[in-house]
Short mmCIF file of C-alpha atoms and ligand atoms in Angstrom, two decimals:
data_model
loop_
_atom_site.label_atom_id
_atom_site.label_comp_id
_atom_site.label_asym_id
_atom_site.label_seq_id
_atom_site.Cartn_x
_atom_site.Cartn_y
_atom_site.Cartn_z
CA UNK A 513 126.63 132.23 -71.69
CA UNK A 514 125.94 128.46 -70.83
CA UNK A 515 128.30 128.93 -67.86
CA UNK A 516 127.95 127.72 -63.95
CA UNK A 517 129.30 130.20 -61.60
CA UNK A 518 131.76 129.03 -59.24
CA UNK A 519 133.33 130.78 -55.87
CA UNK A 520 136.84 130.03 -55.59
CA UNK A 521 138.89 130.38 -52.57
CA UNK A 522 142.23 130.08 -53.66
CA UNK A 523 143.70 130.23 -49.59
CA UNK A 524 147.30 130.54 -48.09
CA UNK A 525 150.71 129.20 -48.91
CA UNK A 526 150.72 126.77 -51.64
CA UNK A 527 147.15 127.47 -52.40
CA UNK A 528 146.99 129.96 -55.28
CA UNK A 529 149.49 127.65 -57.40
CA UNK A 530 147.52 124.29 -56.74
CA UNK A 531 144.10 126.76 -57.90
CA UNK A 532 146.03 127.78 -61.08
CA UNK A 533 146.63 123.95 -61.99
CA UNK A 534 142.63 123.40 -61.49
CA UNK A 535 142.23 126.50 -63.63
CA UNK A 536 144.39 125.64 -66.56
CA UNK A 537 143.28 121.72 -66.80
CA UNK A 538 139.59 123.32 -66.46
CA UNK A 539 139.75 126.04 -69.39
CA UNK A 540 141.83 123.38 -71.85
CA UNK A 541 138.83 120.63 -70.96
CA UNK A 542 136.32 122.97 -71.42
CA UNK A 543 134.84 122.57 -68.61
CA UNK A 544 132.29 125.17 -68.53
CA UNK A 545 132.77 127.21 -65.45
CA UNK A 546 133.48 130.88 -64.56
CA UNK A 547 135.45 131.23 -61.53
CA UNK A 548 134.58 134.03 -58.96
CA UNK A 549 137.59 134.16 -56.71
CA UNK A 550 136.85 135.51 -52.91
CA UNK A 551 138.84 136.49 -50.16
CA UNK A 552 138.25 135.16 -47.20
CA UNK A 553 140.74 136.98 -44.69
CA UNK A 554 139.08 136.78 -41.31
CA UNK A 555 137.37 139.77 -39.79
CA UNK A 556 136.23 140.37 -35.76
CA UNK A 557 132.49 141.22 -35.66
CA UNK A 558 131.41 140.80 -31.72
CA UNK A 559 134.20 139.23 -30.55
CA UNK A 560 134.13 136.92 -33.00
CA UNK A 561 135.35 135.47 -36.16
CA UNK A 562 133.74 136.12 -39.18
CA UNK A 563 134.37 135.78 -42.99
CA UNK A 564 133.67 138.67 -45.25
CA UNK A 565 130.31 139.25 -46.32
CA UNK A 566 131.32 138.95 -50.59
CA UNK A 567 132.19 135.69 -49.49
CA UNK A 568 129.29 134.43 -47.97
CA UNK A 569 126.96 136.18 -50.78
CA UNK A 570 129.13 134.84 -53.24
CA UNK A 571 128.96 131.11 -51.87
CA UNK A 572 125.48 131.72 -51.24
CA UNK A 573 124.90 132.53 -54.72
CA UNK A 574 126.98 130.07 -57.28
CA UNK A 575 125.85 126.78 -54.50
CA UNK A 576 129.36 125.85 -55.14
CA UNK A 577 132.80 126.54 -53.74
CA UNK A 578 136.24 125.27 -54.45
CA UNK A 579 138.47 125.78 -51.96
CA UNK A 580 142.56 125.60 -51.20
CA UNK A 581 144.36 125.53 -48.01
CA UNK A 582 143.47 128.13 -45.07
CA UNK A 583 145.89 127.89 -42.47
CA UNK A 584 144.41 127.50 -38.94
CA UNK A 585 145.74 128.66 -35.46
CA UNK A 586 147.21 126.04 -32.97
CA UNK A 587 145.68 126.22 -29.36
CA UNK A 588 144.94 130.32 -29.35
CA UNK A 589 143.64 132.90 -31.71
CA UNK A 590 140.50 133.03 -33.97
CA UNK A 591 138.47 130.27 -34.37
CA UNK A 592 139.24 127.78 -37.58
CA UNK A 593 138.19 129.57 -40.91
CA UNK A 594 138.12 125.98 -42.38
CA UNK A 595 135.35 125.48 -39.45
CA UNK A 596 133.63 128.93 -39.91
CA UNK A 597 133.12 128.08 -43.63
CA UNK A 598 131.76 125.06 -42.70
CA UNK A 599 129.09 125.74 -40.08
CA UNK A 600 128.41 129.31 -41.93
CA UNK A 601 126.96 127.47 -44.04
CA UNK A 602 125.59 124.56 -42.80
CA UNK A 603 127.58 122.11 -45.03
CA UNK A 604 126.58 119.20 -42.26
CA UNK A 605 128.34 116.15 -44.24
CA UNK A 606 131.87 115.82 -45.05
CA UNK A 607 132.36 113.11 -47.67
CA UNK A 608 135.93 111.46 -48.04
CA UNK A 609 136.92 108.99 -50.12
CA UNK A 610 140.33 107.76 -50.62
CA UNK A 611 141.30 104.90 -53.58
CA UNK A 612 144.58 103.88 -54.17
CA UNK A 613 146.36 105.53 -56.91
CA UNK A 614 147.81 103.11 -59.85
CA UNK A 615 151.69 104.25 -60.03
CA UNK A 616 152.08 105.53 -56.38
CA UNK A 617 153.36 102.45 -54.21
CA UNK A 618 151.96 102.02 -50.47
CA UNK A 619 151.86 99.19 -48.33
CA UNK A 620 148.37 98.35 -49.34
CA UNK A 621 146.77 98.36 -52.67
CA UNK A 622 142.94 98.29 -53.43
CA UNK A 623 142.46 100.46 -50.56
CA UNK A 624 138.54 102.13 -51.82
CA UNK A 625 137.38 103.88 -48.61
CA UNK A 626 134.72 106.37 -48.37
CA UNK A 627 134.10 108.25 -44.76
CA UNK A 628 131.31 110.56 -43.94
CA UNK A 629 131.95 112.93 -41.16
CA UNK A 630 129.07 114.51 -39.17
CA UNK A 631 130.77 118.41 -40.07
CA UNK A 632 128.86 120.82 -37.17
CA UNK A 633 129.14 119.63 -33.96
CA UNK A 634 130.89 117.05 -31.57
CA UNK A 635 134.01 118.63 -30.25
CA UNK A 636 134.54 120.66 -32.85
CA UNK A 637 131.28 122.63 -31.70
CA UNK A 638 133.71 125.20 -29.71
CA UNK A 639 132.16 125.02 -26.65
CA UNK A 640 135.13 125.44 -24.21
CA UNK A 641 135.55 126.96 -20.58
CA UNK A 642 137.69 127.21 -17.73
CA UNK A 643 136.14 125.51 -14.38
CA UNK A 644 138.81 126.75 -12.19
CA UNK A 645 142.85 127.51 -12.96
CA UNK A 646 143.42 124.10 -14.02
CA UNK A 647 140.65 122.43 -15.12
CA UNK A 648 138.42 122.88 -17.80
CA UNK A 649 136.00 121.09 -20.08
CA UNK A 650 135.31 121.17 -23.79
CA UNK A 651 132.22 120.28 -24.51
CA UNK A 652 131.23 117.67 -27.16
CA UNK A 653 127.64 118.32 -28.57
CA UNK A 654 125.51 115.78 -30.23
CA UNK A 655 122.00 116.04 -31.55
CA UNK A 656 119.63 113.84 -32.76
CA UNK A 657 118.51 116.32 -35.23
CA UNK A 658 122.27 116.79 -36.71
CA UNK A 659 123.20 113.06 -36.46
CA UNK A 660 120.11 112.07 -38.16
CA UNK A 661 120.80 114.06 -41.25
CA UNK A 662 124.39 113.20 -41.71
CA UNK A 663 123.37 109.76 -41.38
CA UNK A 664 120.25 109.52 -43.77
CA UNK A 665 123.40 111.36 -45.70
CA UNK A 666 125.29 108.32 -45.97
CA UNK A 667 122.50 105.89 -46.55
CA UNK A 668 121.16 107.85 -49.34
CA UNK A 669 125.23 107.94 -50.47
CA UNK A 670 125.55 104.48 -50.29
CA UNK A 671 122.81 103.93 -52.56
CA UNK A 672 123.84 106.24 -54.88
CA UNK A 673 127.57 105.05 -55.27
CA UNK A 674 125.96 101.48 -55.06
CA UNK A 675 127.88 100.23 -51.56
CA UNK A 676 125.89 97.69 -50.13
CA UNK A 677 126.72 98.45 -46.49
CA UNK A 678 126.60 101.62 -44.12
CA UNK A 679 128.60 101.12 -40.77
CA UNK A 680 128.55 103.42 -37.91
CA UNK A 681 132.24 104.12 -35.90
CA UNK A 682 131.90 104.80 -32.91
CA UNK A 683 132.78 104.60 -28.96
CA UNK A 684 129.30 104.46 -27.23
CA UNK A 685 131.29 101.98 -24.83
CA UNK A 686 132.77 104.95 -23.02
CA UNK A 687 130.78 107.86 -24.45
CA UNK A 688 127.89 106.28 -23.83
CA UNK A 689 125.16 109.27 -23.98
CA UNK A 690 126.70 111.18 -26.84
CA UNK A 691 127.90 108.02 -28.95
CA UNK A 692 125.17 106.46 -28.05
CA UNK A 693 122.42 108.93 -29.52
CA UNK A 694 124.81 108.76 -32.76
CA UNK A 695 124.24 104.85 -33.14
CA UNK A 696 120.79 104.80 -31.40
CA UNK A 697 119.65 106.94 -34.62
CA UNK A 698 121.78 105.36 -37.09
CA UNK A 699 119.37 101.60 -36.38
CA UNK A 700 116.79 104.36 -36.35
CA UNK A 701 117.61 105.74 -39.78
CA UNK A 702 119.13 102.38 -41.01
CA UNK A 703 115.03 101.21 -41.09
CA UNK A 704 114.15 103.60 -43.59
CA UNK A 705 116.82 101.86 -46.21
CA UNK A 706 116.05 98.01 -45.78
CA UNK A 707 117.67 97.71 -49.31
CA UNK A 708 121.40 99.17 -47.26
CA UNK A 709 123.02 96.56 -44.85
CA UNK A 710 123.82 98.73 -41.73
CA UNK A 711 126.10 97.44 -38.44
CA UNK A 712 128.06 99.20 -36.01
CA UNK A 713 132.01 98.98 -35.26
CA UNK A 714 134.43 100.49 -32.33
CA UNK A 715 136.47 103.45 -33.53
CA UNK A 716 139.90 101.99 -32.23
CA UNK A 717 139.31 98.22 -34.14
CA UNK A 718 138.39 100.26 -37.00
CA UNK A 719 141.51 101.32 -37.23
CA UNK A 720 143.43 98.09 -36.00
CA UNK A 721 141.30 96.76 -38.65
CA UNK A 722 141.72 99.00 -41.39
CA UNK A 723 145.72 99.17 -41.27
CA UNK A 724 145.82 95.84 -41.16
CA UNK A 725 143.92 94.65 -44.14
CA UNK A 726 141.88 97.72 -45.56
CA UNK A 727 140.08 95.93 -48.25
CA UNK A 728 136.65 94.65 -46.83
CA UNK A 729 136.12 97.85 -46.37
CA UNK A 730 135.53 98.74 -49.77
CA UNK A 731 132.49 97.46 -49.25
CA UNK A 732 131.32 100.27 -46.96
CA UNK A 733 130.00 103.69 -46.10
CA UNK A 734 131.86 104.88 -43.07
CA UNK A 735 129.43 107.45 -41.11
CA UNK A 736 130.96 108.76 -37.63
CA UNK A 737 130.94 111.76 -35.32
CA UNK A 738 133.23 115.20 -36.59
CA UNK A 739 136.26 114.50 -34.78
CA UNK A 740 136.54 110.83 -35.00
CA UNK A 741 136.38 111.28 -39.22
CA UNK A 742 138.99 114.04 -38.63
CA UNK A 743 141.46 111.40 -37.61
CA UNK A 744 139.94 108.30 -39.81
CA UNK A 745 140.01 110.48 -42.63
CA UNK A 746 143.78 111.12 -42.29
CA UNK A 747 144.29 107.04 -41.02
CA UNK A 748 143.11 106.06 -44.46
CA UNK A 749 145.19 109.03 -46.35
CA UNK A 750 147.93 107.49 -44.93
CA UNK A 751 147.18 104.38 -46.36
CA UNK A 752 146.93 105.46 -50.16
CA UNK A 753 149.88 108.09 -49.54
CA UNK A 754 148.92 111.01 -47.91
CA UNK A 755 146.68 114.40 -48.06
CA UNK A 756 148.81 115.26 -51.04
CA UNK A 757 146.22 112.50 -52.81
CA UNK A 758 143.11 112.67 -51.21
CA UNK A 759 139.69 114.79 -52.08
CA UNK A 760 136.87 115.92 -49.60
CA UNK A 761 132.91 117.28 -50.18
CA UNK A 762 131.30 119.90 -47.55
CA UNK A 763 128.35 118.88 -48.56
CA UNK A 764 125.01 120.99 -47.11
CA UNK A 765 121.48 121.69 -48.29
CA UNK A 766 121.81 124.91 -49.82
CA UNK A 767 125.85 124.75 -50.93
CA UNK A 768 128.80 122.70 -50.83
CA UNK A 769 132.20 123.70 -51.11
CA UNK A 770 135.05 121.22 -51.84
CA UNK A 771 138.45 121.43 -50.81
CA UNK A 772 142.02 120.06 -50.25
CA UNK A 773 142.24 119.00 -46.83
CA UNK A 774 145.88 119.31 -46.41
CA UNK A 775 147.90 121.81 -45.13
CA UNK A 776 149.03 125.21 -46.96
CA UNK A 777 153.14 124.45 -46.74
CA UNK A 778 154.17 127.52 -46.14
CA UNK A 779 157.84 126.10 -46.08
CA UNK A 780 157.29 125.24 -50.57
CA UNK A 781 154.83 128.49 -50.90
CA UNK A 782 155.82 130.73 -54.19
CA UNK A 783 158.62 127.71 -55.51
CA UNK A 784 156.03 126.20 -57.82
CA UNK A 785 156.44 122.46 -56.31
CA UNK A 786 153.41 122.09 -54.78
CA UNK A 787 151.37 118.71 -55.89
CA UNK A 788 147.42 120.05 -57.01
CA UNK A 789 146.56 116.40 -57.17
CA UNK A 790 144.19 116.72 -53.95
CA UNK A 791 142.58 120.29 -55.30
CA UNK A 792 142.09 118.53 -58.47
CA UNK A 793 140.54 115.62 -57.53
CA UNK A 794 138.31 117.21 -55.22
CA UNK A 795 137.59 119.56 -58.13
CA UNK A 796 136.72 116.27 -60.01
CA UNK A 797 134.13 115.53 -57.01
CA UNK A 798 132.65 118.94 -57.43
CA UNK A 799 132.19 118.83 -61.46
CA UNK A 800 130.18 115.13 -60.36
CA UNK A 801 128.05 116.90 -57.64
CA UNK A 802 127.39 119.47 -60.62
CA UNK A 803 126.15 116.84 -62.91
CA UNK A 804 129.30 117.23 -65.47
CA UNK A 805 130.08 113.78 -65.36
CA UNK A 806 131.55 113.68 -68.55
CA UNK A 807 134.24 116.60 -67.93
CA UNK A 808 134.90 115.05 -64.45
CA UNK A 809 136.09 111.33 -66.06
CA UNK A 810 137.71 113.14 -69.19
CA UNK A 811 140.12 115.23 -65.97
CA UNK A 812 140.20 112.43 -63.71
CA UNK A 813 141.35 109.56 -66.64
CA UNK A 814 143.75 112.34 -67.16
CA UNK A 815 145.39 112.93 -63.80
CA UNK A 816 145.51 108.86 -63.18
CA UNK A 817 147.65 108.39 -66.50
CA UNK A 818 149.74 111.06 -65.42
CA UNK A 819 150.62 109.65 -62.08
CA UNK A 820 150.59 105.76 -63.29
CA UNK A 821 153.26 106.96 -65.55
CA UNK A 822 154.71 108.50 -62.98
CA UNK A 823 156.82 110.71 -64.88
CA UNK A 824 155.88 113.53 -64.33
CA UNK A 825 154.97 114.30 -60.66
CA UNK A 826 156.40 116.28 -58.38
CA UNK A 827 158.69 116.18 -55.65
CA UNK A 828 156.23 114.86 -53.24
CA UNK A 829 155.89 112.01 -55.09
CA UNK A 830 159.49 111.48 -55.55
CA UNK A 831 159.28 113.21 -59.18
CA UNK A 832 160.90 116.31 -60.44
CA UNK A 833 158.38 118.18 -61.53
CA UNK A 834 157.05 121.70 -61.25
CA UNK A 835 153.09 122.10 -60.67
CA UNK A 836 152.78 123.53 -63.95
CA UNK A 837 154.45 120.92 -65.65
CA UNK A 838 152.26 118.15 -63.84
CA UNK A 839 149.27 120.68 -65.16
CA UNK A 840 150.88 120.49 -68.33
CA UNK A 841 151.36 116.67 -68.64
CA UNK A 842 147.80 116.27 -67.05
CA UNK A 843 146.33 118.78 -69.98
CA UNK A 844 148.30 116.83 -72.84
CA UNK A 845 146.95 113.47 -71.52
CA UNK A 846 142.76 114.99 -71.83
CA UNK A 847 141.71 113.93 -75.22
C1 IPM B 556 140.37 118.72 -41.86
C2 IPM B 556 141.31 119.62 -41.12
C3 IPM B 556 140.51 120.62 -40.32
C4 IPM B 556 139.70 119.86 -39.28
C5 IPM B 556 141.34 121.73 -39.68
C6 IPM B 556 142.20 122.45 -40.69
C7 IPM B 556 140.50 122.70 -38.93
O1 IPM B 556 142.18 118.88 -40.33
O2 IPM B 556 139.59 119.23 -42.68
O3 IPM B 556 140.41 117.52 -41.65
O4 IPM B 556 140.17 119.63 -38.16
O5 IPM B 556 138.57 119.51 -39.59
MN1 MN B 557 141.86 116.73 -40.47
#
């Protein structure tokens, strides 16, 4: 029928009413897209955690995956389902941009970041132990091999999106092996793009840096170990007003899935205030990774009118509306 398949995982709390926003701006825009919806509820296979096999098939078999909130355990239980997605399937780059929103006032306008984040290893490769009652170590893990392909990743990004500049963050001062493989292979890679500017900058004056006058960095692709783009990633939400805003790409070789990367509020689940804006735009990076260009602007055009009107946004955003009457204004404002 002319259709692309898409797995959607809908997730907890707040996440089934952001997905039906996404749903209902989709079908009146035509976008043409079937959604498979999956569940993803964690199951123990060996001692450890492991998403149901639909899931993975079904992933495996549309190449792309929207995906809400999953909430993750703090400090015991099963391992991240947000991680186990990602390294199930490989998705090795995390791509997050963040712009600044016409109609929602922050400190700092202009703000047009993009971070890639190295998505498999670092700290978040799970390697922890106990050395004796008191002491233990978590290990961080970096490879050439993974390093390498996030960052030929963000070179080849940079081209694409037309940035002139790709700069490593980093702390090879004090991690000097592992840090240090991460920016010896970034001047590696940066010699197979001559036409890309490449340098190198210290994760903590990135971030003096950045709060303090974000625009030259608009400029740049941002390329960094996994847990260092965690906390970037959420330094520049901040500065164009939160998670609420801001869209993210697991990108891999075989499938990428997108996905909100805040939280699934359980304290606003079921009341129908939630704010889809990150779902949707990170919908809207999906539909360009597709190739629908066209549908992607007509959505996007649409959500930014919305929320430079600023009439109808929810509470969030210091508005009063209901996520299906944001949907609703977004949907009237396609044309
Ligand atoms: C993110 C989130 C995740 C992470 C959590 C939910 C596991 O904070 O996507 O940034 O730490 O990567
Ligand atoms: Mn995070």
């Amino acid at each position: 029928d002319g259709k692309y398949t898409v797995t959607l995982i809908e997730g907890d709390g707040i996440g089934p009413e952001i997905a039906q926003s996404v749903k209902d701006i989709f079908t009146a825009a035509k976008v043409p897209i079937k959604w498979e919806s999956v569940d993803v509820t964690p199951q123990l296979k060996d001692g450890r955690t492991v998403i149901p096999q639909e899931a993975i098939d079904s992933v495996t078999r549309n190449y792309v995956a929207l995906k809400g909130p999953l909430a993750t355990p703090i400090g015991k239980g099963h391992v991240s389902l947000n991680l186990t997605l990602r390294r199930t399937f490989n998705l090795f780059a995390n791509v997050r941009p963040c712009k600044s929103i016409a109609g929602y006032q922050t400190p700092y306008d202009n703000v047009d970041t993009v971070l890639i984040r190295e998505n498999t290893e670092g700290e978040y490769s799970g390697i922890e132990h106990i050395v004796v009652d008191g002491v233990v170590q978590s290990i961080k893990l970096i490879t050439r091999a993974a390093s390498e392909r996030v960052l030929r990743f963000a070179f080849q990004y940079a081209l694409e999106v037309g940035k002139p500049k790709v700069r490593v963050v980093h702390k090879a001062t004090i991690m000097k092996m592992s840090d240090g493989l991460f920016l010896r292979t970034a001047r590696d890679v940066a010699k197979e793009f001559p036409q890309i500017e490449f340098d190198a900058e210290l994760l903590d004056n990135t971030c003096l840096k950045m709060v303090t006058d974000p625009a030259p960095y608009a400029d740049l692709v941002l390329v960094m170990p996994n847990l260092y783009g965690d906390i970037l990633s959420d330094l520049c939400a901040g500065l164009i007003g939160g998670l609420g805003l801001t869209p993210s790409g697991n990108i891999g070789d075989e499938c990428s899935i997108f996905e909100a990367v805040h939280g699934s509020a359980p304290d606003i689940a079921g009341k129908g205030l939630a704010n889809p804006t990150a779902l949707l735009l990170s919908s809207i990076m999906m539909l360009q990774h597709m190739g629908l260009h066209q549908h992607a602007e007509q959505i996007q055009t649409a959500i930014f009118k919305v929320l430079a009107e600023g009439k109808t946004i929810t509470g969030d955003l210091g508005g009063k509306a209901k996520t299906h009457e944001y949907a609703g204004a977004v949907i009237k404002a396609l044309n």
